[in-house]
Structure formats: C-alpha cells, structure tokens
Coordinates of C-alpha atoms and ligand atoms in Angstrom, one line a residue:
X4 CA 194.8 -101.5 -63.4
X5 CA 192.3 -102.8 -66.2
X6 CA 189.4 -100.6 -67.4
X7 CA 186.3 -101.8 -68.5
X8 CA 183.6 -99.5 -70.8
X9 CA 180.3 -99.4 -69.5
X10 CA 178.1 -99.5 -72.9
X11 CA 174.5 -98.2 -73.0
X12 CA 173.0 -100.9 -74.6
X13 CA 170.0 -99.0 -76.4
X14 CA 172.4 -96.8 -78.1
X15 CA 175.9 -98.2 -78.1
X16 CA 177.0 -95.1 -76.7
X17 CA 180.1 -95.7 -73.8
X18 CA 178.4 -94.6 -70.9
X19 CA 181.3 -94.5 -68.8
X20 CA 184.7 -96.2 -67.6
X21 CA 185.6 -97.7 -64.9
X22 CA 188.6 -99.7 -63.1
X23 CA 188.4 -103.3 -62.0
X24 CA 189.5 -104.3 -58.7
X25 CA 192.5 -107.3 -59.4
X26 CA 193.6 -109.8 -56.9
X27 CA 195.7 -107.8 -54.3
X28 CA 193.1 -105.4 -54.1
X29 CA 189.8 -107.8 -53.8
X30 CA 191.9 -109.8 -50.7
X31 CA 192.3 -106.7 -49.2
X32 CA 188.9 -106.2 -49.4
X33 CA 188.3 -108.9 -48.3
X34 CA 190.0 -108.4 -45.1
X35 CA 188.5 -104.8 -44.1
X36 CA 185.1 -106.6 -44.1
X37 CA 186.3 -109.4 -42.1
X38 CA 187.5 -106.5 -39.8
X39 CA 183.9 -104.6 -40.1
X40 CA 182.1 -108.5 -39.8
X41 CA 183.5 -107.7 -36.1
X42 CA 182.4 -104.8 -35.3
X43 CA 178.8 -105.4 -36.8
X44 CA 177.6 -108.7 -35.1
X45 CA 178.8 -106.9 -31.8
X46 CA 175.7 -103.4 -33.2
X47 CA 172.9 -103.8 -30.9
X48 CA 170.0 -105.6 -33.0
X49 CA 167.8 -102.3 -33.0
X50 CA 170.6 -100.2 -33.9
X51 CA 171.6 -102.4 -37.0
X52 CA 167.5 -102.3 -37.6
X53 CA 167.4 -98.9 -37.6
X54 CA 170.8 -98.5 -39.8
X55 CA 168.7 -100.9 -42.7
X56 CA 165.7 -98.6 -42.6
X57 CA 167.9 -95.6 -42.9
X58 CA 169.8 -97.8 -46.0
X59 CA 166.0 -98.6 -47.3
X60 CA 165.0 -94.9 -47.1
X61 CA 168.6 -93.4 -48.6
X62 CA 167.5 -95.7 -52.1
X63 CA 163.5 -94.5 -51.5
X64 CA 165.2 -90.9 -52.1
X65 CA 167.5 -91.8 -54.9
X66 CA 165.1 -94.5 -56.2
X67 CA 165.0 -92.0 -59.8
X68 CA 168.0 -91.6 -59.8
X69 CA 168.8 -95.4 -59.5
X70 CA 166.3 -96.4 -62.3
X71 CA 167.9 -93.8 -64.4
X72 CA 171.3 -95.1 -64.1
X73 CA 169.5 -98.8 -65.1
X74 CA 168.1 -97.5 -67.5
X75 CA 171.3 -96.0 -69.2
X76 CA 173.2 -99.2 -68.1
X77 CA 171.3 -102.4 -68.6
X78 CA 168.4 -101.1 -71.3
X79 CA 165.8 -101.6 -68.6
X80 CA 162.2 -99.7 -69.1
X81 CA 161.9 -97.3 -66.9
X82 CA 158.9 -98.5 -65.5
X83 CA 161.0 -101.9 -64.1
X84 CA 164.3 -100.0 -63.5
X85 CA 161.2 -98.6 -60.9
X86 CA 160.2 -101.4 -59.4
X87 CA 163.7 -102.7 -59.5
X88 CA 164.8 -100.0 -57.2
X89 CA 161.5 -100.0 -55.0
X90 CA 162.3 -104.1 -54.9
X91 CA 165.9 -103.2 -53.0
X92 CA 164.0 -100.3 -50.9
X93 CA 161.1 -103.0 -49.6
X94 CA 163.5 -105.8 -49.6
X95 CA 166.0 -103.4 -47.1
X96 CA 162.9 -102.5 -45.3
X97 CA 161.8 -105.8 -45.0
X98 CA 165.3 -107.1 -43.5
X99 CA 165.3 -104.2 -41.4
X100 CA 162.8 -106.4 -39.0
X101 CA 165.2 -109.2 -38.9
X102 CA 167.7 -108.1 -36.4
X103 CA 165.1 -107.8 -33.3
X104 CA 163.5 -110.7 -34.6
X105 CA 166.3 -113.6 -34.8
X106 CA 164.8 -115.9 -32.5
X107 CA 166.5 -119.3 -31.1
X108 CA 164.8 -122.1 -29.3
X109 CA 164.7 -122.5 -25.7
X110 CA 164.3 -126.7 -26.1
X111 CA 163.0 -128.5 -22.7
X112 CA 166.4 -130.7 -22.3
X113 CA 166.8 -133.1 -19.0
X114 CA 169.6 -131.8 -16.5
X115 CA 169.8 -128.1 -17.7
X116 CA 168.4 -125.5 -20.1
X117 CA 169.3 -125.9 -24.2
X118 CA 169.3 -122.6 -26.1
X119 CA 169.7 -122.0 -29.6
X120 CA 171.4 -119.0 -31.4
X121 CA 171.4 -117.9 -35.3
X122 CA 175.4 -116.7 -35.4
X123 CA 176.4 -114.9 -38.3
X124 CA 178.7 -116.5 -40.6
X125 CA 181.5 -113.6 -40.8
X126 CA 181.7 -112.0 -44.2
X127 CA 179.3 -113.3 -47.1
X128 CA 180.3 -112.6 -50.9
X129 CA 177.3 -112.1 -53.2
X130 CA 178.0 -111.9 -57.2
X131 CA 175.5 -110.8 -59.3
X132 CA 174.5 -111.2 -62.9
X133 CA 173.5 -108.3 -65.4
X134 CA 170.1 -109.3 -65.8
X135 CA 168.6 -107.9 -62.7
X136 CA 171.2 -105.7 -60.9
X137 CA 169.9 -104.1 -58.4
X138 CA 167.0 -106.8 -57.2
X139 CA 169.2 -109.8 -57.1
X140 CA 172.1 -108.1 -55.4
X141 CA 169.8 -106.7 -52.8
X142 CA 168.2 -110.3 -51.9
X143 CA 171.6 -111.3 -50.9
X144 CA 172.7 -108.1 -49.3
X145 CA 169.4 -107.0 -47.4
X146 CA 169.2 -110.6 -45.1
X147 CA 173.1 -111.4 -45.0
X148 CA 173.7 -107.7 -43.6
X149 CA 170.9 -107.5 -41.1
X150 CA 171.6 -111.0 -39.5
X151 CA 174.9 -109.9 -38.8
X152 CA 177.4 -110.5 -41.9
X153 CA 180.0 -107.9 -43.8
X154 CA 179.1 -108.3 -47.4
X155 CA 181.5 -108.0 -50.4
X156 CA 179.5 -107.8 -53.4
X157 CA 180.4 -108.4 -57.1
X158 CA 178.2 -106.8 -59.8
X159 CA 178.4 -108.1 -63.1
X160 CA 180.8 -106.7 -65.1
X161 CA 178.4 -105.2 -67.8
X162 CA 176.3 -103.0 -65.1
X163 CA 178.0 -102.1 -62.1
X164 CA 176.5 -98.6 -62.3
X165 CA 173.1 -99.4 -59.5
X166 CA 175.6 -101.7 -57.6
X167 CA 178.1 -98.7 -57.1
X168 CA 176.0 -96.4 -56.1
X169 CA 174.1 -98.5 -54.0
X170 CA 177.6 -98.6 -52.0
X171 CA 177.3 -95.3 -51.3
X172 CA 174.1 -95.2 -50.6
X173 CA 174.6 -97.3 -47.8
X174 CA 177.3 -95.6 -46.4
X175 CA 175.8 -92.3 -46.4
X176 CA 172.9 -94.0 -44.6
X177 CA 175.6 -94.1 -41.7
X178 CA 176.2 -98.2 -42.3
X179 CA 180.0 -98.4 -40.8
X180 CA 182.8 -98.7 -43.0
X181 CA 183.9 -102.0 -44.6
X182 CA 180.8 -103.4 -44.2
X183 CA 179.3 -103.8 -47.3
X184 CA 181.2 -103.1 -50.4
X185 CA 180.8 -103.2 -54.0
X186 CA 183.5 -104.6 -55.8
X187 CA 183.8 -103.9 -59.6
X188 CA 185.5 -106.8 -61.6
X189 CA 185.5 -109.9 -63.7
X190 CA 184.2 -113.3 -62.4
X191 CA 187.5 -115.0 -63.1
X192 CA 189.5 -112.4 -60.7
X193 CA 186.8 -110.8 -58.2
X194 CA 184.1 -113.6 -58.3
X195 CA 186.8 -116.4 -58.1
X196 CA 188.7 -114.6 -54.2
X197 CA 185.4 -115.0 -52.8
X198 CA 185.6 -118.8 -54.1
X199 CA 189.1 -119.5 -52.6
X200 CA 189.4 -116.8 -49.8
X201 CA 189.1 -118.0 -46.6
X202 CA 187.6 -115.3 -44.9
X203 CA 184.5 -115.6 -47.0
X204 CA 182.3 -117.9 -45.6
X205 CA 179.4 -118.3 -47.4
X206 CA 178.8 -117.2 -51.5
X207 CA 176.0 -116.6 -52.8
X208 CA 175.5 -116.6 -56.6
X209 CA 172.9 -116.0 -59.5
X210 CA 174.1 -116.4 -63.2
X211 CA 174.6 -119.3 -65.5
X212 CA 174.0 -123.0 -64.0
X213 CA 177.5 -123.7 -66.0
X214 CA 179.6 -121.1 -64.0
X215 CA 177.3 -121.9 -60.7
X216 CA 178.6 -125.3 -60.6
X217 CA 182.1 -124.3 -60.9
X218 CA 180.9 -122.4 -58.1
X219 CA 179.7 -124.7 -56.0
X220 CA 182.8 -127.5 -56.9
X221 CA 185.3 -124.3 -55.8
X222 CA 183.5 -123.7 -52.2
X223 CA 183.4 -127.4 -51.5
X224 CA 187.2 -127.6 -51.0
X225 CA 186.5 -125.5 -47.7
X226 CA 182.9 -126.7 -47.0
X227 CA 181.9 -123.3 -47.9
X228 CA 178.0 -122.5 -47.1
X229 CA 176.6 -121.5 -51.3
X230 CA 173.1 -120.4 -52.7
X231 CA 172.9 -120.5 -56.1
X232 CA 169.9 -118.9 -58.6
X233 CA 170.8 -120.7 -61.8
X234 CA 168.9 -120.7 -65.3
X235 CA 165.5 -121.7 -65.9
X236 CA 163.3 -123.0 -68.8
X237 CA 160.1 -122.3 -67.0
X238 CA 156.5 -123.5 -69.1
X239 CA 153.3 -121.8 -69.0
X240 CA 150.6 -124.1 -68.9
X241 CA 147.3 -123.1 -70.6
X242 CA 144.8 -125.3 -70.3
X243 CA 141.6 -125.6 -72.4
X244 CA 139.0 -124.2 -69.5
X245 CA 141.1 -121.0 -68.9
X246 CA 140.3 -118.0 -69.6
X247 CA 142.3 -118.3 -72.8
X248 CA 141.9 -114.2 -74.0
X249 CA 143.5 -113.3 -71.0
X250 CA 146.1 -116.4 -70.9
X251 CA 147.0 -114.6 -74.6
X252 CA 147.1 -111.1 -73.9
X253 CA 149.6 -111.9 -70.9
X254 CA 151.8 -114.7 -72.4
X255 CA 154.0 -112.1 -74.0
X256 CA 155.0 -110.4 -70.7
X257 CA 155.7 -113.7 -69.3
X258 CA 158.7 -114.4 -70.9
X259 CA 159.4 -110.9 -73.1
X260 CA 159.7 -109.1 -69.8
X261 CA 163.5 -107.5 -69.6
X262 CA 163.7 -108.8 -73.4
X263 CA 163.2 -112.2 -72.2
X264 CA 166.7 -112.1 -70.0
X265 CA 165.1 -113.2 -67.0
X266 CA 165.4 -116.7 -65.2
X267 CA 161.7 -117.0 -64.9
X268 CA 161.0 -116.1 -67.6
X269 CA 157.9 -118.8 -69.5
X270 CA 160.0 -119.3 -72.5
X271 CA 157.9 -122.3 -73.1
X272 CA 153.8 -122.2 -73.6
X273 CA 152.4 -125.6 -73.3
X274 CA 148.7 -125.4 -74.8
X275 CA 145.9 -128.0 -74.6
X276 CA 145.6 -129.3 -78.4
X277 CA 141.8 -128.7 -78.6
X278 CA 142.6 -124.6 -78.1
X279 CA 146.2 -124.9 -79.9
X280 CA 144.9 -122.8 -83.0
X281 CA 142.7 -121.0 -81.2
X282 CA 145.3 -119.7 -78.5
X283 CA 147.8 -118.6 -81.7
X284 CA 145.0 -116.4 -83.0
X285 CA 145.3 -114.7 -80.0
X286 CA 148.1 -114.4 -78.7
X287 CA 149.8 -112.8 -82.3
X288 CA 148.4 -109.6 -81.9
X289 CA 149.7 -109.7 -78.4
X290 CA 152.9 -110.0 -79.7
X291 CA 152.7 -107.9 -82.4
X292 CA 151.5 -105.2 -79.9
X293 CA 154.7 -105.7 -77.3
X294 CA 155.8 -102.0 -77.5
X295 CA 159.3 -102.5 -78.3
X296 CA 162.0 -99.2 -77.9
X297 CA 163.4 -96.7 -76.1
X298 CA 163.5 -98.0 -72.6
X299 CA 163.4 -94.5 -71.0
X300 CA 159.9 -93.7 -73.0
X301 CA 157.4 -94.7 -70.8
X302 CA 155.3 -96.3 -72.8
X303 CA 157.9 -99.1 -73.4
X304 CA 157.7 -102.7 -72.8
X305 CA 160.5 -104.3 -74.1
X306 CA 164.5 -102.3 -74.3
X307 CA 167.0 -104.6 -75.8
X308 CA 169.4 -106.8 -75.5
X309 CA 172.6 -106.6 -73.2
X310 CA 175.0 -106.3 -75.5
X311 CA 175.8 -107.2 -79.1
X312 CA 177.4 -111.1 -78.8
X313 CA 174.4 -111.9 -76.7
X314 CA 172.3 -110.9 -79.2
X315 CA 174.2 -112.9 -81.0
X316 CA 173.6 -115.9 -79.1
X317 CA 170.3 -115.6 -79.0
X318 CA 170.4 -115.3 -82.8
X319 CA 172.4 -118.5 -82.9
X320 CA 168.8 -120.2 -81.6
X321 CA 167.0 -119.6 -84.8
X322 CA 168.4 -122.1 -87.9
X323 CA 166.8 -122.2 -91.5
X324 CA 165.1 -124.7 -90.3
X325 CA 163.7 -123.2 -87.2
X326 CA 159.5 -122.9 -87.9
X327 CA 158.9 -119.4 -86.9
X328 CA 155.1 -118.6 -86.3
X329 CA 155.7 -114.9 -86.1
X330 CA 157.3 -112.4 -84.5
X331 CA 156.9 -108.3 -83.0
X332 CA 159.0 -105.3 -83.7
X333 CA 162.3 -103.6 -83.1
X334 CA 163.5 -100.1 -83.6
X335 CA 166.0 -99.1 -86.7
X336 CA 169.1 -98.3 -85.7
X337 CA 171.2 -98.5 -83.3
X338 CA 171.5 -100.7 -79.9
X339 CA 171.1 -104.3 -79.4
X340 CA 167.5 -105.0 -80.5
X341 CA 165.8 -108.4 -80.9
X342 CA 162.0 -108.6 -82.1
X343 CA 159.6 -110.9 -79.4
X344 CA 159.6 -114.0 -82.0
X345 CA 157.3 -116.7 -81.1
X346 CA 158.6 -120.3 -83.0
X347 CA 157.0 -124.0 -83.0
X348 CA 159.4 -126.9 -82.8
X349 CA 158.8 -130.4 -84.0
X350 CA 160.6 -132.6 -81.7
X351 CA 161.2 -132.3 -77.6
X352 CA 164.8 -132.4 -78.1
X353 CA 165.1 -129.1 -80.2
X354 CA 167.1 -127.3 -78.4
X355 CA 164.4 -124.2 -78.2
X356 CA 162.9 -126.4 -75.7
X357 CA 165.6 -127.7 -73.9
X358 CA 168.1 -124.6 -73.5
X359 CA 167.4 -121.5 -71.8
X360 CA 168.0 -118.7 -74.7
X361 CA 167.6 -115.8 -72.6
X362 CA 166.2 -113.7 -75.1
X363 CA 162.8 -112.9 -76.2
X364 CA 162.3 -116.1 -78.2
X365 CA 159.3 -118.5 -76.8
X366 CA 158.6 -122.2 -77.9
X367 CA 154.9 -122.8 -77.8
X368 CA 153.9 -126.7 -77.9
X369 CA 150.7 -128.8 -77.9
X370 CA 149.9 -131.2 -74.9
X371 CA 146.5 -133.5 -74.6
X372 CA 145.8 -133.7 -70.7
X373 CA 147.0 -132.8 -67.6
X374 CA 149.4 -136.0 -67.0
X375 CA 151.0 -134.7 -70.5
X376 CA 151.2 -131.0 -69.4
X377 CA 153.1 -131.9 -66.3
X378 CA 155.3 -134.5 -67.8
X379 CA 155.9 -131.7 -70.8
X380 CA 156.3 -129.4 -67.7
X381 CA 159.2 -131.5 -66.2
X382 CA 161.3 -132.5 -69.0
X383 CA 163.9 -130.3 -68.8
X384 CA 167.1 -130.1 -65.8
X385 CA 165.5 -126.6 -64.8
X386 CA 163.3 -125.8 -62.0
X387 CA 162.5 -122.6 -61.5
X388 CA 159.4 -120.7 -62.2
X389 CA 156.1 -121.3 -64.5
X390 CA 152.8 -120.4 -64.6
X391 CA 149.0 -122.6 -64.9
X392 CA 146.1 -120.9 -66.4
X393 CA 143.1 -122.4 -65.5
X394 CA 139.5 -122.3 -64.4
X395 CA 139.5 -125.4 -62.5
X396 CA 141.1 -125.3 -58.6
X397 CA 141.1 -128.5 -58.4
X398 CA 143.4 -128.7 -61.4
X399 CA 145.2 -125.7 -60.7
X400 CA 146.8 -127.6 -57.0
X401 CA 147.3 -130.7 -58.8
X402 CA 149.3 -129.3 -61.5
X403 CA 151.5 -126.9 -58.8
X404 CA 152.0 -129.8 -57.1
X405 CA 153.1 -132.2 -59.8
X406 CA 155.2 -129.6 -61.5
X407 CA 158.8 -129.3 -60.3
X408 CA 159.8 -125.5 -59.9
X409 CA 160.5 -123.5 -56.8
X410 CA 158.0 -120.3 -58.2
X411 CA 154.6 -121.3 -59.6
X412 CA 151.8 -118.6 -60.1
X413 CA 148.3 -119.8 -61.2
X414 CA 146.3 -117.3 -63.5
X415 CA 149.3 -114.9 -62.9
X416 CA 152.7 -114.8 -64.4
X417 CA 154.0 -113.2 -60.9
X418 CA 157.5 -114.9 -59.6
X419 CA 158.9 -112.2 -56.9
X420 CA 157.2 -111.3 -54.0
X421 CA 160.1 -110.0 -50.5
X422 CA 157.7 -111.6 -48.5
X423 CA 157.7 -115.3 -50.0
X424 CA 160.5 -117.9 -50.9
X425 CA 162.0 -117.9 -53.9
X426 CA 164.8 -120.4 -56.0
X427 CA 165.0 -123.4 -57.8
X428 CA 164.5 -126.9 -57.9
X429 CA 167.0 -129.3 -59.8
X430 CA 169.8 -127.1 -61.9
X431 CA 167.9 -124.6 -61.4
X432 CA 169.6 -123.6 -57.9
X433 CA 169.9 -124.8 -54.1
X434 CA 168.6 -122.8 -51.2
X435 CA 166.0 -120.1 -51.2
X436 CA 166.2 -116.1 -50.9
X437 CA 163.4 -113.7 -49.5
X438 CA 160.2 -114.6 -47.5
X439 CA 160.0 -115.3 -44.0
X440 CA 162.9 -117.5 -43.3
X441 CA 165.9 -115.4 -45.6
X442 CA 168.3 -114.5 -42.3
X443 CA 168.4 -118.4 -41.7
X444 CA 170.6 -118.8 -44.9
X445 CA 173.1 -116.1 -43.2
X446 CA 173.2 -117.6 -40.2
X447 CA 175.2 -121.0 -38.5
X448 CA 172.6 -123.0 -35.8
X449 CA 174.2 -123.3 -32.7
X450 CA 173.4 -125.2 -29.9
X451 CA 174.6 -124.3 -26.3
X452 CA 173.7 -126.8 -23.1
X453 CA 173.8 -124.9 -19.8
X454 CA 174.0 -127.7 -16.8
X455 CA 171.8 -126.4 -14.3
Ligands
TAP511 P1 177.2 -115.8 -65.7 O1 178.1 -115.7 -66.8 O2 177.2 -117.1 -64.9 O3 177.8 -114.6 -64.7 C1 177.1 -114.3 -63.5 C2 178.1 -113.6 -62.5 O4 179.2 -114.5 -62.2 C3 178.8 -112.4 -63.1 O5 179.0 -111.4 -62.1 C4 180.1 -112.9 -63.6 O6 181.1 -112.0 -63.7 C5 180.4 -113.9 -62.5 N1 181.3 -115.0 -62.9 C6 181.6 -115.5 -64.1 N2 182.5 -116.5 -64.0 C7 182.9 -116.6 -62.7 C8 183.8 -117.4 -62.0 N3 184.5 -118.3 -62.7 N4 183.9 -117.3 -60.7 C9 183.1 -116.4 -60.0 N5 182.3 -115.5 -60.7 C10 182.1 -115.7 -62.0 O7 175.7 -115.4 -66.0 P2 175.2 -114.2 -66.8 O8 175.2 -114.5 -68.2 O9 175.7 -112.9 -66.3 O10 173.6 -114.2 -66.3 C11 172.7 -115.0 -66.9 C12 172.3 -116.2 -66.2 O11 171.9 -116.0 -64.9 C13 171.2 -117.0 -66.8 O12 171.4 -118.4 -66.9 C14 170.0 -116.7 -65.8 O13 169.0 -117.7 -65.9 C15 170.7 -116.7 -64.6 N6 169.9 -116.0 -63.6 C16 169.3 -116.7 -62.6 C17 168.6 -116.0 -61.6 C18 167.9 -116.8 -60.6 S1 167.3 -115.9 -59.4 N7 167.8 -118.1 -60.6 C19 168.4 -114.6 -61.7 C20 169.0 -114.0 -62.8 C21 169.8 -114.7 -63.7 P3 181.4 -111.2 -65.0 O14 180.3 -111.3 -65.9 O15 181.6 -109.8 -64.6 O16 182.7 -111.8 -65.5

C-alpha cells in the first residue's frame, strides 16, 4: 500500500499520513456504490431530503472543526476555511429540496399521455483539486446524491483531510453505506478508474484544463456524461467613471484571495488609460496592506502557497526581465510564502497575460474604450469569471454581455453564490454546477409514451 504525507503548508510540519487506495481497491469501490446507487434511487424522495438535511446539519456542527482541519491542511484563513465549510452546509441544505422537487413534463401528445422523468445516472465520480476542497467537492456531491446517484469522490492528493471527514460525516448523518465515499489517491490510479470503469457513469472534474481534457478524451470512449471546472485567466475591468478608490481597495482580494490559487481569480486588471496612473497610486497601498501570515490568526488575508514546487512555479513567472510595479509582504521563515506582487507586461503575448499562474501575481494593463476592454477581455482560451467596475448601467450590461465568461460580477468581485449557475465558457469548462437547475446534470431525460 503507498503512503502519502499530508504537509501543513504554513509550517512544513507533516500533519499526518495516510494510505492511498490502488486499483483493486478503487474498483471495489467502485462496485459497493454501484450496489448502494440501487438501493438509493429506490429512498423515498422525502426520506433522501431529510437524510441531506441531516448531512447539512452533521457539517453545521463540525463546521470548526472542518475549517480547522483546512486550515492545518491547505493554508486556508480561517475566516474562508469558514465560509468554505458553511458553502458545503448551505450547498447540502440547498440539494436537500431537490428530491421532492424533481419534476418531469406531462407534454399534451396526440393518442396518449407523454411523461417525462429525471433518472439518475447510477454512480457519479467527482475529483477534486486542492484549491478549494471542501466547496468544489460538495457542488458535485450535494446535487449528484440528492437526485439519486452513489458518489465516489477523489480529493486531491495534497488535502484529503475535509474530504475524509466529510465521509464520515455523512455517514453518521445515517446516509446508507456505500453511498458516498471518499477515496484517497493519486489522479493517475484513483482519478483514472472513474475514467475507464464502467460502472461510473458520469465524472465530474475541476483542476487543470490540461488534465481535464485528458479527461474528457478518456470518458468519450464510453460516451461517458463529464463536467469539467478548468482554469481561468479572468480580467477586472475598471473603467474611468467607476468608483475607482473602491475598484483599488478591492482589486487585491480579487485575485490574492486563497494566495491567488483560485480559478476566478482577476489575475488580470484592465484599466482605462486616462486613470492608468491614477488607479496604481491606489491600489499599492492596497497591496501593501494585504495582511499576509498565519492563516489561523484571524486577522489574516492571505496563507500561503500549497506546497513548495508550486511555489516554485509560480516563481518560474517572474524573469529578469519581468517589470515588477511592486509587491506586499510575507512572513520569515518557514512554509510556502509568496508576497501579492503586482507586474506590468509590455506585449499581449507575455505569458503573465496569457497563462493562468495560480498564485498571487496580477498583470495590470491599459485599454482606451469599451470595444478595447472587451476585446482585451476575450483574448485569452479561458472563460471563467471577471469583474466590471463602473458607474454607468448601460455600460455595465454591454460589457457582461460582450465579455465571454460563465461568472461576471459588476462593482463586486463575487463569483459563488448555491443559488446561481456557475462554470466556464471556452477551456475554461463545459456544463454548470449550483443554482436552480444543478440535479439536471445528475440526471438522464427520459421520455415514456403511454397509448391511451
Ligand atoms: P490537476 O493537477 O488537474 O488535479 C486536479 C485533480 O485531478 C486532482 O485530484 C488530481 O489528483 C486529479 N488528477 C490528476 N491527473 C489525473 C488523471 N490523469 N486522471 C484523473 N484524475 C487526475 O489540478 P490542480 O493543480 O490540483 O488544481 C489547479 C487547477 O484547477 C487550476 O487550473 C484551477 O484553475 C483549476 N480549478 C478550476 C476550478 C473551476 S470551478 N473551474 C476550481 C478550482 C480549480 P492528484 O493531484 O491527487 O494526483
């Protein structure tokens, strides 16, 4: 059996060790929840409601305890490792009303009556990245569980800590056996059975938009159903009517949040030329102020990095040559710190604006009008997020409308709601999770004709 150490990523102290699940053991997984998907589709709909609330209020009682064990794990402040563990309570909470509301058609048809039903697709395998474990897991798990499915679920390797214990959770919240398990272990072994495994029928998968494509090729040899949350170079668009103090003071928890390793987050700040200087005045004390450190103080803003050859990745992005306007602060010592750095490339194709670092670096460029902000905007094979700061409404629609990204907030940096749709356009994914219609990705159509 291989081991893996779990690292603490602010200290660099082993946290703890665990075993990862290999082949044999990952098909026979596998199979139990194919077993359980049985049993679960056949739960009455307000029974498997109520088991989801009693899921959603197991985490509401544990939810310190879960943000503790982020904390220690991925080097999340404990202020998000909050939120993150009230996101899977609301997001449980919120599937919970799914089961008694799964509603077909009833379609006026000549000769008979035409029904619809939303089937579940039999087991679902969700895999995880260790940017945001407990959130992203729970937006597969929450919807794919109440309309029906078993769910196998792979956290990343780095933090499978919230994932784990999440298990239990679930579990102890009376959810029946094989259900919905949380399988520890590398993409290549783990990730890849729920790829090639029959018995899964649909993956769902957030990471890198290079492994999600292998991803996607993999399930199309069986036609299997895939969602896919990829990367993201999202811009922030400040125009020269906004309310540029406040654009300034916020820019720096638009794409710092989480040490900038987050898929939405603005790692590019398009500003109108004719407040270009002005906006840099501002917005370096903002950066200077980030509160960098100890992520389980809580008057942090930023922890660190993930681990130490992601920091060096992110390092790899700034060359000698690189123009660096200026950057924050990061602790002495050790753990896997990265100051907020703010740098000004010369040409569209540096790479600063065209790859997604995932880190707390942010590329701020000039643009002259509107056309040029949303052609700026769209230059890049991501589609995920951004943000438009302005004072003009009229502006603000045309500008959500002409840029192409799944998750666009207007005088807000705010990407996640439960309630609302959320996912990419172009490499940035395919399908949507949350809002109103999140069962329908869990679910097969299915048409029956009754002759009458
Ligand atoms: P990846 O390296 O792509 O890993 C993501 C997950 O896939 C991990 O659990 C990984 O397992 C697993 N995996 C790796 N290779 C696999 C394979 N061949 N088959 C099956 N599974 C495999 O991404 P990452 O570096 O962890 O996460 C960062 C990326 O995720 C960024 O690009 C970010 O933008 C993206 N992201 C997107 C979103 C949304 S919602 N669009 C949200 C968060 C993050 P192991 O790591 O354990 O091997």
């Amino acid at each position: 059996m291989t081991t893996t150490q779990v690292v603490n990523p602010a200290t660099e102290q082993v946290v703890t060790t665990l075993e990862l699940l290999g082949a044999a053991e990952t098909d026979a997984a596998i199979e139990r929840a194919q077993r359980a998907a049985a049993g679960w589709r056949e739960v009455a709909p307000g029974d498997r409601a109520r088991l989801l609330r009693r899921f959603a209020e197991a985490v509401d009682a544990n939810l310190e305890q879960l943000a503790r064990l982020e904390v220690a794990n991925a080097g999340h402040t404990i202020g998000n490792a909050r939120w993150e563990a009230g996101n899977v309570r609301d997001v449980l909470h919120f599937a919970a009303g799914i089961p008694e509301r799964l509603l077909g058609n009833q379609i006026p048809v000549a000769g008979g009556v035409d029904i619809t039903f939303h089937e579940p697709l039999g087991v679902v395998g969700v895999i995880v990245p260790w940017n945001f474990p407990m959130p992203i897991a729970a937006w597969g798990f929450g919807p794919a569980l109440a309309a029906g499915n078993a769910v196998v679920l792979k956290p990343a390797e780095l933090t499978p800590l919230t994932a784990i214990r999440l298990g239990e959770l679930a579990l102890e919240a009376g959810v029946p056996e094989g259900v919905f398990q949380v399988l520890p272990g590398k993409g290549s072994v783990v990730g890849q059975r729920f790829v090639t495994h029959p018995a899964v029928r649909k993956v769902v998968f957030t990471g890198s938009t290079e492994v999600g494509k292998q991803i996607m090729a993999g399930c199309a040899r069986q036609v299997k159903r895939v969602t896919l949350e990829l990367g993201g170079k999202s811009a922030n668009i400040v125009f020269a009517d906004a309310d540029l103090e406040r654009a300034a003071a916020t820019a720096p928890y638009g794409v710092f949040d989480n040490a900038g390793q987050d898929c939405c987050a603005r790692s590019r700040i398009l500003v109108q030329r004719s407040v270009f200087d002005r906006f840099l005045e501002l917005l370096e004390p903002a950066v200077r102020g980030v509160r960098v450190g100890d992520p389980a103080d809580e008057a942090t803003e930023m922890g660190p990095l993930i681990s130490a050859s992601h920091r060096a990745r992110v390092a790899s992005f700034i060359e000698p040559s690189t123009k660096v306007a200026f950057t924050g602060t990061q602790p002495d010592g050790p753990g896997f710190w990265y100051p907020p750095t703010v740098v000004l490339p010369d040409a569209p194709s540096d790479r600063l604006l065209t790859e997604e670092v995932f880190g707390p670096v942010v590329a701020v460029v000039a643009f002259e009008d509107e056309a040029d902000a949303v052609r700026i905007a769209n230059d890049t094979e991501y589609g995920l997020s951004g943000s438009i700061w302005t004072n003009d409404v009229g502006r603000a629609l045309r500008v959500s409308r002409g840029v192409e990204a799944g998750n666009l907030s207007v005088n807000s940096h705010s990407s996640v709601r439960y309630w609302t749709p959320f996912g990419g356009f172009k490499q940035s994914g395919l399908g949507r999770e949350l809002g109103p219609d999140a069962a329908l990705a869990f679910t097969e159509t299915k048409n029956v004709f009754i002759a009458t």
